[in-house]
mmCIF file of N, CA, C and O in Angstrom:
data_model
loop_
_atom_site.group_PDB
_atom_site.id
_atom_site.type_symbol
_atom_site.label_atom_id
_atom_site.label_comp_id
_atom_site.label_asym_id
_atom_site.label_seq_id
_atom_site.Cartn_x
_atom_site.Cartn_y
_atom_site.Cartn_z
ATOM 1 N N MET I 285 50.921 30.962 -34.051
ATOM 2 C CA MET I 285 50.672 29.758 -34.818
ATOM 3 C C MET I 285 52.008 29.078 -35.115
ATOM 4 O O MET I 285 53.023 29.739 -35.268
ATOM 5 N N ASP I 286 51.949 27.784 -35.212
ATOM 6 C CA ASP I 286 53.144 26.986 -35.463
ATOM 7 C C ASP I 286 53.240 26.676 -36.962
ATOM 8 O O ASP I 286 52.713 25.672 -37.434
ATOM 9 N N TRP I 287 53.892 27.562 -37.709
ATOM 10 C CA TRP I 287 53.988 27.424 -39.163
ATOM 11 C C TRP I 287 55.071 26.427 -39.534
ATOM 12 O O TRP I 287 56.163 26.464 -38.987
ATOM 13 N N LYS I 288 54.741 25.554 -40.471
ATOM 14 C CA LYS I 288 55.664 24.537 -40.977
ATOM 15 C C LYS I 288 55.665 24.594 -42.505
ATOM 16 O O LYS I 288 54.670 24.982 -43.115
ATOM 17 N N PRO I 289 56.758 24.158 -43.130
ATOM 18 C CA PRO I 289 56.763 24.063 -44.595
ATOM 19 C C PRO I 289 55.664 23.092 -45.055
ATOM 20 O O PRO I 289 55.359 22.109 -44.362
ATOM 21 N N TYR I 290 55.084 23.376 -46.207
ATOM 22 C CA TYR I 290 53.991 22.555 -46.727
ATOM 23 C C TYR I 290 54.162 22.393 -48.229
ATOM 24 O O TYR I 290 54.481 23.359 -48.925
ATOM 25 N N ASP I 291 53.934 21.180 -48.716
ATOM 26 C CA ASP I 291 53.991 20.906 -50.155
ATOM 27 C C ASP I 291 52.571 20.767 -50.680
ATOM 28 O O ASP I 291 51.911 19.742 -50.447
ATOM 29 N N PRO I 292 52.065 21.769 -51.386
ATOM 30 C CA PRO I 292 50.683 21.745 -51.864
ATOM 31 C C PRO I 292 50.488 21.042 -53.202
ATOM 32 O O PRO I 292 49.404 21.140 -53.794
ATOM 33 N N ALA I 293 51.485 20.325 -53.695
ATOM 34 C CA ALA I 293 51.424 19.758 -55.049
ATOM 35 C C ALA I 293 50.171 18.913 -55.269
ATOM 36 O O ALA I 293 49.554 18.975 -56.343
ATOM 37 N N TRP I 294 49.773 18.128 -54.282
ATOM 38 C CA TRP I 294 48.595 17.267 -54.457
ATOM 39 C C TRP I 294 47.309 18.096 -54.572
ATOM 40 O O TRP I 294 46.419 17.737 -55.339
ATOM 41 N N LEU I 295 47.230 19.208 -53.854
ATOM 42 C CA LEU I 295 46.067 20.093 -53.975
ATOM 43 C C LEU I 295 46.065 20.823 -55.315
ATOM 44 O O LEU I 295 45.011 21.016 -55.933
ATOM 45 N N VAL I 296 47.243 21.215 -55.776
ATOM 46 C CA VAL I 296 47.384 21.865 -57.080
ATOM 47 C C VAL I 296 46.873 20.927 -58.180
ATOM 48 O O VAL I 296 46.102 21.329 -59.053
ATOM 49 N N ALA I 297 47.283 19.659 -58.114
ATOM 50 C CA ALA I 297 46.845 18.679 -59.118
ATOM 51 C C ALA I 297 45.327 18.500 -59.093
ATOM 52 O O ALA I 297 44.681 18.444 -60.152
ATOM 53 N N LEU I 298 44.738 18.423 -57.900
ATOM 54 C CA LEU I 298 43.281 18.303 -57.796
ATOM 55 C C LEU I 298 42.578 19.513 -58.396
ATOM 56 O O LEU I 298 41.579 19.373 -59.108
ATOM 57 N N ALA I 299 43.091 20.691 -58.089
ATOM 58 C CA ALA I 299 42.475 21.921 -58.613
ATOM 59 C C ALA I 299 42.530 21.948 -60.135
ATOM 60 O O ALA I 299 41.545 22.324 -60.791
ATOM 61 N N ARG I 300 43.655 21.554 -60.700
ATOM 62 C CA ARG I 300 43.772 21.543 -62.169
ATOM 63 C C ARG I 300 42.800 20.559 -62.788
ATOM 64 O O ARG I 300 42.207 20.824 -63.830
ATOM 65 N N GLU I 301 42.640 19.416 -62.143
ATOM 66 C CA GLU I 301 41.769 18.359 -62.656
ATOM 67 C C GLU I 301 40.283 18.704 -62.492
ATOM 68 O O GLU I 301 39.481 18.467 -63.387
ATOM 69 N N GLN I 302 39.927 19.276 -61.342
ATOM 70 C CA GLN I 302 38.519 19.444 -61.001
ATOM 71 C C GLN I 302 37.961 20.845 -61.225
ATOM 72 O O GLN I 302 36.741 21.024 -61.252
ATOM 73 N N HIS I 303 38.836 21.833 -61.374
ATOM 74 C CA HIS I 303 38.349 23.206 -61.519
ATOM 75 C C HIS I 303 39.063 23.955 -62.641
ATOM 76 O O HIS I 303 39.601 25.039 -62.429
ATOM 77 N N ALA I 304 39.008 23.382 -63.833
ATOM 78 C CA ALA I 304 39.569 24.069 -65.004
ATOM 79 C C ALA I 304 38.860 25.406 -65.219
ATOM 80 O O ALA I 304 39.415 26.320 -65.831
ATOM 81 N N ASP I 305 37.640 25.524 -64.661
ATOM 82 C CA ASP I 305 36.867 26.759 -64.772
ATOM 83 C C ASP I 305 37.427 27.874 -63.874
ATOM 84 O O ASP I 305 37.031 29.025 -63.994
ATOM 85 N N LEU I 306 38.338 27.517 -62.967
ATOM 86 C CA LEU I 306 38.977 28.483 -62.068
ATOM 87 C C LEU I 306 40.493 28.406 -62.253
ATOM 88 O O LEU I 306 41.208 27.876 -61.405
ATOM 89 N N PRO I 307 41.008 28.916 -63.366
ATOM 90 C CA PRO I 307 42.434 28.741 -63.669
ATOM 91 C C PRO I 307 43.370 29.344 -62.621
ATOM 92 O O PRO I 307 44.500 28.882 -62.474
ATOM 93 N N TRP I 308 42.948 30.317 -61.865
ATOM 94 C CA TRP I 308 43.768 30.948 -60.834
ATOM 95 C C TRP I 308 43.938 30.051 -59.599
ATOM 96 O O TRP I 308 44.871 30.237 -58.824
ATOM 97 N N LEU I 309 43.029 29.077 -59.406
ATOM 98 C CA LEU I 309 43.036 28.282 -58.179
ATOM 99 C C LEU I 309 44.308 27.457 -58.009
ATOM 100 O O LEU I 309 44.880 27.410 -56.914
ATOM 101 N N ALA I 310 44.768 26.820 -59.063
ATOM 102 C CA ALA I 310 45.991 26.016 -58.961
ATOM 103 C C ALA I 310 47.186 26.890 -58.568
ATOM 104 O O ALA I 310 47.998 26.502 -57.722
ATOM 105 N N ASP I 311 47.274 28.068 -59.146
ATOM 106 C CA ASP I 311 48.365 28.987 -58.791
ATOM 107 C C ASP I 311 48.244 29.451 -57.342
ATOM 108 O O ASP I 311 49.245 29.563 -56.637
ATOM 109 N N ALA I 312 47.021 29.718 -56.901
ATOM 110 C CA ALA I 312 46.812 30.143 -55.518
ATOM 111 C C ALA I 312 47.222 29.033 -54.553
ATOM 112 O O ALA I 312 47.863 29.295 -53.521
ATOM 113 N N LEU I 313 46.898 27.801 -54.878
ATOM 114 C CA LEU I 313 47.297 26.681 -54.021
ATOM 115 C C LEU I 313 48.808 26.452 -54.058
ATOM 116 O O LEU I 313 49.407 26.115 -53.043
ATOM 117 N N ALA I 314 49.416 26.658 -55.217
ATOM 118 C CA ALA I 314 50.869 26.494 -55.325
ATOM 119 C C ALA I 314 51.612 27.455 -54.405
ATOM 120 O O ALA I 314 52.738 27.177 -53.975
ATOM 121 N N ALA I 315 50.986 28.579 -54.083
ATOM 122 C CA ALA I 315 51.609 29.566 -53.193
ATOM 123 C C ALA I 315 51.484 29.186 -51.713
ATOM 124 O O ALA I 315 52.090 29.836 -50.854
ATOM 125 N N CYS I 316 50.747 28.133 -51.410
ATOM 126 C CA CYS I 316 50.525 27.704 -50.020
ATOM 127 C C CYS I 316 51.669 26.802 -49.557
ATOM 128 O O CYS I 316 51.520 25.582 -49.448
ATOM 129 N N THR I 317 52.808 27.392 -49.306
ATOM 130 C CA THR I 317 54.000 26.617 -48.977
ATOM 131 C C THR I 317 54.348 26.623 -47.495
ATOM 132 O O THR I 317 55.382 26.098 -47.101
ATOM 133 N N ARG I 318 53.476 27.226 -46.674
ATOM 134 C CA ARG I 318 53.623 27.127 -45.223
ATOM 135 C C ARG I 318 52.225 26.897 -44.668
ATOM 136 O O ARG I 318 51.231 27.371 -45.222
ATOM 137 N N ALA I 319 52.157 26.140 -43.586
ATOM 138 C CA ALA I 319 50.857 25.765 -43.041
ATOM 139 C C ALA I 319 50.920 25.652 -41.525
ATOM 140 O O ALA I 319 51.974 25.335 -40.966
ATOM 141 N N ALA I 320 49.791 25.904 -40.904
ATOM 142 C CA ALA I 320 49.636 25.714 -39.468
ATOM 143 C C ALA I 320 48.356 24.901 -39.262
ATOM 144 O O ALA I 320 47.280 25.338 -39.666
ATOM 145 N N TRP I 321 48.490 23.731 -38.661
ATOM 146 C CA TRP I 321 47.337 22.872 -38.433
ATOM 147 C C TRP I 321 46.600 23.329 -37.185
ATOM 148 O O TRP I 321 47.173 23.371 -36.096
ATOM 149 N N GLU I 322 45.338 23.694 -37.360
ATOM 150 C CA GLU I 322 44.480 24.075 -36.236
ATOM 151 C C GLU I 322 43.980 22.819 -35.534
ATOM 152 O O GLU I 322 43.840 22.779 -34.315
ATOM 153 N N SER I 323 43.690 21.795 -36.339
ATOM 154 C CA SER I 323 43.192 20.509 -35.853
ATOM 155 C C SER I 323 43.464 19.490 -36.952
ATOM 156 O O SER I 323 44.007 19.835 -37.997
ATOM 157 N N ARG I 324 43.053 18.274 -36.705
ATOM 158 C CA ARG I 324 43.213 17.245 -37.731
ATOM 159 C C ARG I 324 42.379 17.573 -38.976
ATOM 160 O O ARG I 324 42.669 17.127 -40.078
ATOM 161 N N ALA I 325 41.340 18.395 -38.780
ATOM 162 C CA ALA I 325 40.408 18.693 -39.866
ATOM 163 C C ALA I 325 40.677 20.010 -40.577
ATOM 164 O O ALA I 325 40.094 20.260 -41.626
ATOM 165 N N TYR I 326 41.544 20.875 -40.026
ATOM 166 C CA TYR I 326 41.711 22.194 -40.647
ATOM 167 C C TYR I 326 43.163 22.644 -40.638
ATOM 168 O O TYR I 326 43.830 22.607 -39.602
ATOM 169 N N VAL I 327 43.606 23.100 -41.813
ATOM 170 C CA VAL I 327 44.954 23.649 -41.954
ATOM 171 C C VAL I 327 44.846 25.082 -42.473
ATOM 172 O O VAL I 327 44.079 25.361 -43.391
ATOM 173 N N HIS I 328 45.601 25.981 -41.843
ATOM 174 C CA HIS I 328 45.659 27.380 -42.263
ATOM 175 C C HIS I 328 46.846 27.598 -43.187
ATOM 176 O O HIS I 328 47.938 27.082 -42.932
ATOM 177 N N PHE I 329 46.637 28.399 -44.213
ATOM 178 C CA PHE I 329 47.726 28.854 -45.080
ATOM 179 C C PHE I 329 47.965 30.353 -44.904
ATOM 180 O O PHE I 329 48.991 30.874 -45.318
ATOM 181 N N VAL I 330 46.991 31.042 -44.322
ATOM 182 C CA VAL I 330 47.066 32.477 -44.029
ATOM 183 C C VAL I 330 46.677 32.636 -42.556
ATOM 184 O O VAL I 330 45.746 31.978 -42.081
ATOM 185 N N ASP I 331 47.365 33.501 -41.861
ATOM 186 C CA ASP I 331 47.065 33.755 -40.454
ATOM 187 C C ASP I 331 45.634 34.284 -40.320
ATOM 188 O O ASP I 331 45.285 35.306 -40.916
ATOM 189 N N PRO I 332 44.794 33.612 -39.511
ATOM 190 C CA PRO I 332 43.401 34.027 -39.381
ATOM 191 C C PRO I 332 43.162 35.096 -38.306
ATOM 192 O O PRO I 332 42.012 35.406 -38.001
ATOM 193 N N ALA I 333 44.210 35.657 -37.765
ATOM 194 C CA ALA I 333 44.051 36.658 -36.700
ATOM 195 C C ALA I 333 43.136 37.789 -37.155
ATOM 196 O O ALA I 333 43.302 38.332 -38.242
ATOM 197 N N ASP I 334 42.157 38.100 -36.335
ATOM 198 C CA ASP I 334 41.193 39.177 -36.611
ATOM 199 C C ASP I 334 40.494 38.990 -37.953
ATOM 200 O O ASP I 334 40.275 39.958 -38.693
ATOM 201 N N ALA I 335 40.150 37.757 -38.260
ATOM 202 C CA ALA I 335 39.516 37.428 -39.544
ATOM 203 C C ALA I 335 38.388 38.390 -39.890
ATOM 204 O O ALA I 335 37.562 38.734 -39.046
ATOM 205 N N ASN I 336 38.400 38.829 -41.120
ATOM 206 C CA ASN I 336 37.380 39.696 -41.720
ATOM 207 C C ASN I 336 37.289 41.085 -41.092
ATOM 208 O O ASN I 336 36.354 41.826 -41.381
ATOM 209 N N GLN I 337 38.253 41.436 -40.279
ATOM 210 C CA GLN I 337 38.300 42.780 -39.700
ATOM 211 C C GLN I 337 39.203 43.654 -40.564
ATOM 212 O O GLN I 337 40.115 43.148 -41.235
ATOM 213 N N PRO I 338 39.012 44.954 -40.559
ATOM 214 C CA PRO I 338 39.878 45.834 -41.346
ATOM 215 C C PRO I 338 41.350 45.602 -40.988
ATOM 216 O O PRO I 338 41.699 45.474 -39.820
ATOM 217 N N GLY I 339 42.171 45.483 -42.003
ATOM 218 C CA GLY I 339 43.600 45.297 -41.814
ATOM 219 C C GLY I 339 44.046 43.859 -41.650
ATOM 220 O O GLY I 339 45.239 43.563 -41.653
ATOM 221 N N SER I 340 43.117 42.925 -41.510
ATOM 222 C CA SER I 340 43.474 41.514 -41.355
ATOM 223 C C SER I 340 43.861 40.919 -42.704
ATOM 224 O O SER I 340 43.277 41.256 -43.738
ATOM 225 N N ALA I 341 44.819 39.995 -42.687
ATOM 226 C CA ALA I 341 45.195 39.278 -43.904
ATOM 227 C C ALA I 341 44.068 38.349 -44.349
ATOM 228 O O ALA I 341 43.980 37.980 -45.511
ATOM 229 N N TRP I 342 43.201 37.957 -43.412
ATOM 230 C CA TRP I 342 42.124 37.004 -43.686
ATOM 231 C C TRP I 342 40.845 37.759 -44.001
ATOM 232 O O TRP I 342 40.182 38.279 -43.115
ATOM 233 N N GLN I 343 40.512 37.822 -45.291
ATOM 234 C CA GLN I 343 39.274 38.454 -45.753
ATOM 235 C C GLN I 343 38.540 37.429 -46.615
ATOM 236 O O GLN I 343 38.816 37.280 -47.800
ATOM 237 N N PHE I 344 37.601 36.707 -45.999
ATOM 238 C CA PHE I 344 36.902 35.616 -46.668
ATOM 239 C C PHE I 344 36.077 36.107 -47.858
ATOM 240 O O PHE I 344 35.406 37.134 -47.784
ATOM 241 N N GLN I 345 36.118 35.305 -48.946
ATOM 242 C CA GLN I 345 35.318 35.607 -50.136
ATOM 243 C C GLN I 345 34.342 34.481 -50.458
ATOM 244 O O GLN I 345 33.169 34.719 -50.675
ATOM 245 N N GLU I 346 34.859 33.229 -50.535
ATOM 246 C CA GLU I 346 33.996 32.110 -50.930
ATOM 247 C C GLU I 346 34.664 30.782 -50.585
ATOM 248 O O GLU I 346 35.833 30.747 -50.225
ATOM 249 N N ASN I 347 33.882 29.708 -50.714
ATOM 250 C CA ASN I 347 34.418 28.356 -50.564
ATOM 251 C C ASN I 347 34.460 27.680 -51.920
ATOM 252 O O ASN I 347 33.585 27.907 -52.764
ATOM 253 N N VAL I 348 35.468 26.851 -52.108
ATOM 254 C CA VAL I 348 35.580 25.999 -53.281
ATOM 255 C C VAL I 348 35.832 24.586 -52.754
ATOM 256 O O VAL I 348 36.627 24.390 -51.833
ATOM 257 N N VAL I 349 35.150 23.597 -53.329
ATOM 258 C CA VAL I 349 35.254 22.222 -52.858
ATOM 259 C C VAL I 349 36.065 21.389 -53.843
ATOM 260 O O VAL I 349 35.859 21.465 -55.063
ATOM 261 N N LEU I 350 36.974 20.598 -53.283
ATOM 262 C CA LEU I 350 37.720 19.596 -54.046
ATOM 263 C C LEU I 350 37.317 18.230 -53.511
ATOM 264 O O LEU I 350 36.923 18.105 -52.348
ATOM 265 N N GLU I 351 37.464 17.216 -54.333
ATOM 266 C CA GLU I 351 37.149 15.845 -53.920
ATOM 267 C C GLU I 351 38.391 14.985 -54.139
ATOM 268 O O GLU I 351 38.936 14.944 -55.237
ATOM 269 N N HIS I 352 38.830 14.326 -53.073
ATOM 270 C CA HIS I 352 40.006 13.456 -53.141
ATOM 271 C C HIS I 352 39.566 12.016 -52.861
ATOM 272 O O HIS I 352 38.721 11.797 -51.993
ATOM 273 N N PRO I 353 40.131 11.027 -53.565
ATOM 274 C CA PRO I 353 39.682 9.644 -53.387
ATOM 275 C C PRO I 353 39.855 9.113 -51.953
ATOM 276 O O PRO I 353 39.044 8.329 -51.492
ATOM 277 N N ARG I 354 40.892 9.530 -51.249
ATOM 278 C CA ARG I 354 41.107 9.062 -49.870
ATOM 279 C C ARG I 354 40.683 10.090 -48.832
ATOM 280 O O ARG I 354 40.155 9.743 -47.788
ATOM 281 N N GLU I 355 40.937 11.357 -49.102
ATOM 282 C CA GLU I 355 40.646 12.411 -48.125
ATOM 283 C C GLU I 355 39.196 12.887 -48.170
ATOM 284 O O GLU I 355 38.751 13.602 -47.281
ATOM 285 N N GLY I 356 38.464 12.533 -49.213
ATOM 286 C CA GLY I 356 37.075 12.949 -49.324
ATOM 287 C C GLY I 356 36.949 14.412 -49.707
ATOM 288 O O GLY I 356 37.813 14.963 -50.398
ATOM 289 N N GLU I 357 35.874 15.056 -49.237
ATOM 290 C CA GLU I 357 35.642 16.463 -49.568
ATOM 291 C C GLU I 357 36.595 17.362 -48.798
ATOM 292 O O GLU I 357 36.779 17.207 -47.588
ATOM 293 N N ILE I 358 37.172 18.295 -49.533
ATOM 294 C CA ILE I 358 38.080 19.296 -48.967
ATOM 295 C C ILE I 358 37.492 20.654 -49.322
ATOM 296 O O ILE I 358 37.338 20.973 -50.499
ATOM 297 N N VAL I 359 37.153 21.424 -48.311
ATOM 298 C CA VAL I 359 36.570 22.744 -48.528
ATOM 299 C C VAL I 359 37.670 23.788 -48.368
ATOM 300 O O VAL I 359 38.273 23.907 -47.295
ATOM 301 N N LEU I 360 37.938 24.509 -49.442
ATOM 302 C CA LEU I 360 38.953 25.559 -49.422
ATOM 303 C C LEU I 360 38.301 26.890 -49.060
ATOM 304 O O LEU I 360 37.254 27.234 -49.605
ATOM 305 N N ASP I 361 38.933 27.619 -48.160
ATOM 306 C CA ASP I 361 38.510 28.982 -47.850
ATOM 307 C C ASP I 361 39.286 29.916 -48.767
ATOM 308 O O ASP I 361 40.504 30.048 -48.631
ATOM 309 N N VAL I 362 38.583 30.509 -49.706
ATOM 310 C CA VAL I 362 39.206 31.432 -50.649
ATOM 311 C C VAL I 362 39.028 32.853 -50.114
ATOM 312 O O VAL I 362 37.917 33.256 -49.751
ATOM 313 N N LEU I 363 40.123 33.572 -50.062
ATOM 314 C CA LEU I 363 40.120 34.935 -49.551
ATOM 315 C C LEU I 363 40.102 35.926 -50.705
ATOM 316 O O LEU I 363 40.380 35.562 -51.859
ATOM 317 N N ARG I 364 39.806 37.175 -50.399
ATOM 318 C CA ARG I 364 39.879 38.220 -51.419
ATOM 319 C C ARG I 364 41.274 38.231 -52.022
ATOM 320 O O ARG I 364 42.257 37.967 -51.343
ATOM 321 N N GLY I 365 41.340 38.553 -53.292
ATOM 322 C CA GLY I 365 42.632 38.562 -53.984
ATOM 323 C C GLY I 365 43.033 37.196 -54.495
ATOM 324 O O GLY I 365 44.188 36.964 -54.810
ATOM 325 N N GLN I 366 42.066 36.265 -54.546
ATOM 326 C CA GLN I 366 42.305 34.914 -55.052
ATOM 327 C C GLN I 366 43.452 34.232 -54.320
ATOM 328 O O GLN I 366 44.382 33.699 -54.924
ATOM 329 N N ARG I 367 43.362 34.247 -52.982
ATOM 330 C CA ARG I 367 44.311 33.527 -52.129
ATOM 331 C C ARG I 367 43.552 32.442 -51.378
ATOM 332 O O ARG I 367 42.381 32.615 -51.054
ATOM 333 N N VAL I 368 44.216 31.342 -51.090
ATOM 334 C CA VAL I 368 43.595 30.276 -50.309
ATOM 335 C C VAL I 368 44.056 30.427 -48.869
ATOM 336 O O VAL I 368 45.246 30.375 -48.566
ATOM 337 N N GLY I 369 43.091 30.639 -47.984
ATOM 338 C CA GLY I 369 43.412 30.868 -46.575
ATOM 339 C C GLY I 369 43.569 29.599 -45.769
ATOM 340 O O GLY I 369 44.294 29.559 -44.786
ATOM 341 N N GLY I 370 42.886 28.531 -46.209
ATOM 342 C CA GLY I 370 42.961 27.282 -45.475
ATOM 343 C C GLY I 370 42.122 26.223 -46.140
ATOM 344 O O GLY I 370 41.432 26.464 -47.137
ATOM 345 N N ALA I 371 42.213 25.009 -45.568
ATOM 346 C CA ALA I 371 41.470 23.874 -46.110
ATOM 347 C C ALA I 371 40.878 23.070 -44.961
ATOM 348 O O ALA I 371 41.543 22.819 -43.961
ATOM 349 N N GLU I 372 39.624 22.673 -45.136
ATOM 350 C CA GLU I 372 38.929 21.843 -44.141
ATOM 351 C C GLU I 372 38.685 20.472 -44.734
ATOM 352 O O GLU I 372 38.111 20.342 -45.820
ATOM 353 N N PHE I 373 39.107 19.445 -44.013
ATOM 354 C CA PHE I 373 38.968 18.060 -44.439
ATOM 355 C C PHE I 373 37.751 17.484 -43.721
ATOM 356 O O PHE I 373 37.824 17.122 -42.552
ATOM 357 N N LEU I 374 36.616 17.430 -44.433
ATOM 358 C CA LEU I 374 35.340 17.109 -43.802
ATOM 359 C C LEU I 374 35.304 15.740 -43.161
ATOM 360 O O LEU I 374 34.631 15.552 -42.153
ATOM 361 N N LYS I 375 36.052 14.789 -43.674
ATOM 362 C CA LYS I 375 36.008 13.439 -43.093
ATOM 363 C C LYS I 375 36.627 13.408 -41.698
ATOM 364 O O LYS I 375 36.401 12.458 -40.951
ATOM 365 N N HIS I 376 37.363 14.420 -41.333
ATOM 366 C CA HIS I 376 38.010 14.458 -40.023
ATOM 367 C C HIS I 376 37.227 15.277 -38.991
ATOM 368 O O HIS I 376 37.702 15.479 -37.879
ATOM 369 N N LEU I 377 36.038 15.740 -39.369
ATOM 370 C CA LEU I 377 35.219 16.504 -38.415
ATOM 371 C C LEU I 377 34.582 15.580 -37.401
ATOM 372 O O LEU I 377 34.299 14.468 -37.635
#
């Protein structure tokens, strides 16, 4: 994967505004400082190699949705351990 530096500040702000019920989410997004774009619609923050297999860093738990005025719905893939594995930008599908 082609990892690049990433500034998650805008996602952190959305999480704080829209999910006060999930106080860990903003911190989890703040840790997403490197990213690999799979497509225009999906960015990885955790390597998805062997997803959900024993020993893989990618262990899916749930989705959380954010809403952005320009980007629309953003579906976050939340992994075990309250980590954000990636984000899907539905308007780009």
